[in-house]
Amino acid sequence: MLFQLLVTAVLIKVNLAVNCCINQGSEGSCGDVGSGCEWLHDNDPILVGSIQCVTPSWAACERDASACKPPPPPGAPPPVPKECVFDTCTNSADIINVAFIIDESGSVGKTNYLISLDFIKNMVAHDINDNSRISMLSYSSESNMDRVYRFSDSQHDQKQGALAALAQERTNYNGGMTATATALREAIAEFTTPGVDISDGRNVLILMTDGHPNQGGDPCDEKDKLDALGIEVYIAGVSSGFSKADVECLVESDSDIIAIPSFESKLFWIIESKLRQVVCPIVFKDAQDLFGSIVHPFMQYQYISSNIMVWLCLAVFVAICVIYYKREKICTSSNDKYQPGFEDDEV
């Protein structure tokens, strides 16, 4: 038991040491990274969305333009902006049943709806592995529940089938009211479709909405059904009209709600960076597997002794010290202005 506790503590410390600023969700973990990160308090005028742990160079530039990277010299062509995308998720073999619920009510509008679809497209293409299953439902009024894609569709190539369905959906914006509770009921039914066995995967539901539910009942009434099926709920709230109070009952903690102030592609990267940790969980798991592969032979042949324990813990401690010492080089590639979610270079 003591050994398990030691390994768990070590893994948590490694996770804090190697993760860069954007992944730190508390002031304490932000400070643990060291001088490479700065915590923005709730009343800080440069705070954008829910990201509070940022690089000092970005914060300095936001507060004083003279600290920013200088513009290119006269006559030089402007840099070509590149889309900020993640590498394709290939290091996780976990099966996850991911259901997207996408708000297409009148307050969203067609332009913003297309930006929402682009966000879903990025997640499907880069953040969900080939073993997982995908379901997508767009919604507005109670009479407009548009089943874009089902778990039962394209069983042999879920990702390509989902991407093709998203391409077709781009010409199908309808508008209307915001029947969030009805959409939740439709999504819950998808997890229990007769003849479709998804029992071997983890159930995740991602709700994207920009406003107040105003039709179809109270979303909170669906919480018990979600819990009964073991469905983890994450909410992406977009724009100043998003009502956290109406849907926070669906999640386990406030950290499961990611809010951004507007429909801007660069801001959606903030949501994607957090949800990727849910649907492509590789950082902590890979480290856990590594330690497991080291310890398992000793456990199997009962060679764990007090001396081996001491040397093993010492080796892990040295590795952590090296990673912590190199943390700034790991997290910061240059002294230029940098903020995850606003970077021009590819991630």
XYZ file of C-alpha atoms in Angstrom:
347
model
C 0.000 0.000 0.000
C 2.811 2.402 0.906
C 4.560 1.629 -2.372
C 1.388 2.372 -4.370
C 1.009 5.706 -2.590
C 4.630 6.593 -3.347
C 4.260 5.744 -7.036
C 0.991 7.726 -7.270
C 2.621 10.787 -5.689
C 5.592 10.489 -8.024
C 3.353 10.254 -11.116
C 1.354 13.307 -10.073
C 4.578 15.289 -9.606
C 5.876 14.175 -13.023
C 2.572 15.202 -14.604
C 2.878 18.666 -13.051
C 6.518 18.969 -14.059
C 6.124 18.164 -17.738
C 2.776 19.840 -18.414
C 3.051 23.409 -19.660
C 1.107 26.416 -18.414
C -2.194 25.835 -20.205
C -2.735 22.481 -18.477
C -2.494 23.891 -14.942
C -5.942 24.444 -13.477
C -5.029 25.849 -10.060
C -2.722 28.524 -8.694
C -0.771 25.879 -6.810
C -0.060 23.675 -9.816
C 0.775 26.773 -11.886
C 3.359 27.757 -9.304
C 4.760 24.234 -9.258
C 5.833 24.642 -12.884
C 8.148 27.417 -11.739
C 9.123 30.754 -13.269
C 7.883 29.597 -16.668
C 4.235 30.261 -15.713
C 2.221 33.102 -14.188
C -1.230 32.818 -12.537
C -3.907 35.372 -13.536
C -6.461 36.123 -10.824
C -10.189 36.445 -11.590
C -10.128 40.252 -11.739
C -7.045 40.499 -13.962
C -7.938 42.646 -17.026
C -5.927 40.429 -19.401
C -7.724 37.222 -18.371
C -9.297 35.551 -21.430
C -11.813 32.725 -20.997
C -10.903 30.180 -18.323
C -7.145 29.989 -18.909
C -5.454 31.497 -15.833
C -1.989 29.950 -16.008
C -0.028 31.709 -18.781
C 3.549 32.390 -19.817
C 5.104 35.560 -18.377
C 6.149 36.721 -21.862
C 2.538 36.665 -23.036
C 1.307 38.447 -19.905
C 4.016 41.132 -20.224
C 3.102 41.739 -23.859
C -0.613 42.062 -23.031
C 0.113 44.605 -20.314
C 2.738 46.576 -22.234
C 2.898 46.560 -26.034
C 6.585 47.531 -25.941
C 7.367 44.094 -24.516
C 5.879 42.344 -27.555
C 7.748 40.751 -30.403
C 8.680 43.545 -32.861
C 6.914 43.672 -36.246
C 8.711 42.415 -39.347
C 10.953 44.959 -41.124
C 9.453 47.085 -43.934
C 9.105 45.178 -47.165
C 9.192 41.763 -45.537
C 6.177 39.589 -46.370
C 3.821 39.026 -43.427
C 4.044 35.606 -41.804
C 1.506 33.111 -43.069
C -0.782 32.149 -40.173
C -1.122 28.429 -39.598
C -4.014 26.598 -38.050
C -3.295 25.497 -34.493
C -3.895 21.737 -34.412
C -2.866 18.762 -32.319
C -1.107 15.672 -33.579
C -3.475 12.790 -34.277
C -4.268 10.746 -31.180
C -2.456 7.442 -31.715
C -0.870 6.765 -28.315
C -4.128 5.858 -26.576
C -5.943 2.610 -27.381
C -8.765 3.303 -24.914
C -12.260 2.823 -26.363
C -14.399 5.879 -25.679
C -17.993 6.376 -26.788
C -18.057 10.125 -27.498
C -21.424 11.828 -28.075
C -21.430 15.462 -29.235
C -24.516 17.654 -28.753
C -24.246 20.832 -30.857
C -26.473 23.899 -30.326
C -27.783 25.306 -33.633
C -30.452 27.608 -32.166
C -31.252 31.024 -33.625
C -28.896 32.795 -31.233
C -25.957 30.848 -32.671
C -26.495 31.830 -36.318
C -25.195 30.050 -39.401
C -21.657 31.515 -39.364
C -21.061 30.537 -35.750
C -22.650 27.135 -36.328
C -20.087 26.440 -39.046
C -17.301 27.421 -36.611
C -18.779 24.918 -34.140
C -18.699 22.212 -36.807
C -15.055 23.065 -37.555
C -14.283 22.538 -33.869
C -16.013 19.136 -33.871
C -14.170 18.253 -37.083
C -10.808 19.012 -35.430
C -11.677 16.868 -32.432
C -12.799 13.938 -34.590
C -9.742 14.161 -36.846
C -7.056 14.765 -34.211
C -8.281 13.971 -30.697
C -10.293 10.758 -31.010
C -8.487 7.491 -31.728
C -9.525 4.886 -34.286
C -10.899 2.534 -31.621
C -13.471 4.952 -30.255
C -17.063 5.488 -31.381
C -18.675 8.785 -32.358
C -22.204 10.166 -32.171
C -23.279 13.689 -33.166
C -26.609 15.440 -32.613
C -27.386 19.051 -33.523
C -30.407 20.641 -31.886
C -32.525 23.744 -31.573
C -36.310 23.470 -31.052
C -37.952 20.281 -29.779
C -39.064 19.482 -33.311
C -35.554 19.949 -34.696
C -33.339 17.178 -33.363
C -30.923 16.473 -36.213
C -29.129 13.162 -35.779
C -25.929 13.926 -37.709
C -24.187 10.636 -36.933
C -24.842 7.543 -34.802
C -22.696 5.056 -32.928
C -24.097 2.426 -35.303
C -22.984 4.268 -38.475
C -19.865 3.171 -40.373
C -18.779 0.635 -37.772
C -15.598 -0.152 -39.717
C -14.430 3.476 -40.029
C -16.132 5.733 -37.531
C -13.810 8.700 -38.004
C -14.094 8.963 -41.781
C -17.840 8.417 -41.619
C -18.189 11.164 -39.015
C -16.064 13.603 -41.041
C -18.204 12.950 -44.134
C -21.375 13.542 -42.107
C -19.983 16.841 -40.788
C -19.252 17.986 -44.338
C -22.868 17.339 -45.304
C -24.183 19.074 -42.175
C -22.593 22.398 -43.217
C -25.570 23.083 -45.518
C -28.185 22.113 -42.930
C -28.423 24.995 -40.430
C -32.008 25.496 -39.182
C -32.109 27.825 -36.168
C -34.934 27.871 -33.628
C -35.295 27.655 -29.842
C -32.934 25.930 -27.356
C -34.390 22.586 -26.231
C -31.350 21.352 -24.331
C -33.239 18.824 -22.172
C -34.795 17.216 -25.259
C -31.349 16.939 -26.870
C -29.999 15.265 -23.735
C -32.807 12.696 -23.847
C -32.009 11.979 -27.496
C -28.319 11.552 -26.688
C -29.048 9.261 -23.729
C -31.186 7.070 -26.004
C -28.207 6.771 -28.362
C -26.187 5.098 -25.580
C -28.880 2.420 -25.208
C -29.723 1.737 -28.876
C -30.906 -1.886 -29.242
C -28.513 -4.055 -31.212
C -25.533 -1.725 -30.718
C -23.093 -2.998 -28.079
C -20.913 -0.195 -26.704
C -20.394 -1.729 -23.270
C -16.637 -2.086 -23.801
C -16.043 1.686 -23.858
C -16.084 4.677 -21.543
C -19.116 6.939 -22.077
C -18.495 10.666 -22.626
C -20.995 13.373 -23.614
C -19.850 16.821 -24.787
C -22.521 19.542 -24.863
C -21.893 22.747 -26.825
C -24.321 25.608 -26.204
C -24.385 29.407 -26.267
C -27.448 30.338 -24.246
C -30.313 29.544 -21.898
C -32.451 26.422 -22.343
C -35.904 27.790 -23.187
C -37.830 24.718 -24.342
C -38.158 21.020 -23.606
C -37.966 21.078 -19.804
C -35.214 21.286 -17.206
C -31.857 19.750 -18.277
C -31.164 18.855 -14.634
C -33.974 16.281 -14.755
C -31.744 14.128 -16.974
C -28.875 13.904 -14.493
C -29.995 10.630 -12.893
C -30.259 8.908 -16.290
C -26.777 10.099 -17.239
C -25.341 8.793 -13.974
C -27.114 5.454 -14.326
C -25.365 4.888 -17.666
C -22.000 6.104 -16.376
C -21.937 9.001 -18.852
C -19.337 11.677 -18.075
C -20.620 15.124 -19.101
C -18.440 18.020 -20.268
C -19.872 21.375 -21.334
C -18.431 23.898 -23.787
C -20.142 27.224 -23.127
C -19.706 29.854 -25.835
C -20.457 33.617 -25.746
C -21.627 35.947 -22.993
C -25.142 34.498 -23.308
C -24.078 31.105 -21.983
C -25.949 30.230 -18.787
C -23.748 28.126 -16.548
C -26.425 28.017 -13.830
C -28.837 26.100 -16.074
C -26.473 23.226 -16.872
C -23.878 22.993 -14.092
C -26.087 20.354 -12.450
C -25.021 17.948 -15.233
C -21.285 17.900 -14.403
C -19.292 16.553 -11.487
C -17.208 19.707 -10.977
C -16.802 23.249 -12.315
C -13.654 22.161 -14.152
C -15.890 20.106 -16.472
C -17.356 23.349 -17.843
C -15.126 25.238 -20.277
C -16.380 28.706 -21.224
C -15.087 31.071 -23.903
C -16.416 34.596 -24.620
C -17.140 34.300 -28.353
C -17.223 32.103 -31.467
C -13.610 32.529 -32.532
C -11.581 29.645 -33.909
C -8.532 30.541 -31.830
C -10.606 30.429 -28.646
C -11.996 26.997 -29.482
C -8.420 25.733 -29.172
C -8.780 26.365 -25.428
C -11.768 24.023 -25.287
C -10.075 21.421 -27.458
C -6.896 21.432 -25.379
C -8.896 20.517 -22.268
C -11.256 18.020 -23.872
C -8.333 16.238 -25.538
C -7.190 15.175 -22.088
C -10.592 13.486 -21.704
C -10.832 11.678 -25.069
C -7.107 11.034 -25.613
C -5.829 10.306 -22.095
C -2.163 9.512 -22.698
C 0.089 11.653 -20.439
C -0.621 10.091 -17.061
C -1.532 6.638 -18.398
C 1.702 6.241 -20.346
C 3.737 7.182 -17.294
C 1.710 4.749 -15.218
C 2.328 1.960 -17.731
C 6.052 2.756 -17.705
C 6.290 2.432 -13.936
C 4.104 -0.668 -14.084
C 6.444 -2.347 -16.568
C 9.408 -1.628 -14.287
C 7.793 -2.806 -11.074
C 5.761 -5.759 -12.369
C 8.684 -8.255 -12.708
C 9.695 -7.583 -9.117
C 6.123 -7.950 -7.908
C 5.660 -11.175 -9.910
C 8.722 -12.885 -8.473
C 8.400 -11.296 -5.038
C 11.778 -9.576 -5.309
C 10.550 -6.320 -3.825
C 12.683 -5.742 -0.770
C 13.307 -2.671 1.308
C 16.667 -2.081 -0.424
C 15.200 -2.297 -3.932
C 12.361 0.013 -2.861
C 14.852 2.607 -1.674
C 16.895 2.503 -4.887
C 13.801 2.574 -7.099
C 12.354 5.603 -5.302
C 15.756 7.324 -5.443
C 15.971 6.785 -9.224
C 12.475 8.207 -9.675
C 13.355 11.206 -7.510
C 16.457 11.947 -9.595
C 14.385 11.742 -12.804
C 11.862 14.216 -11.401
C 14.637 16.616 -10.406
C 16.062 16.544 -13.937
C 12.637 17.173 -15.503
C 11.918 19.998 -13.041
C 15.299 21.613 -13.717
C 14.607 21.533 -17.480
C 10.955 22.625 -17.134
C 11.397 26.076 -18.690
C 13.122 24.655 -21.765
C 10.330 22.074 -22.071
C 7.507 24.594 -21.702
C 8.941 27.615 -23.484
C 10.499 27.403 -26.918
C 11.445 31.093 -27.205
C 11.083 34.494 -25.584
C 8.565 35.635 -28.152
C 5.011 36.429 -27.272
C 3.283 33.127 -26.571
C -0.079 32.065 -25.293
C -1.659 28.659 -25.937
C -4.766 29.240 -27.992
C -3.314 32.306 -29.716
C -0.208 30.809 -31.311
C 0.326 31.050 -35.055
C 2.669 28.047 -35.272
C 1.402 24.506 -35.304
C 1.069 22.845 -31.934
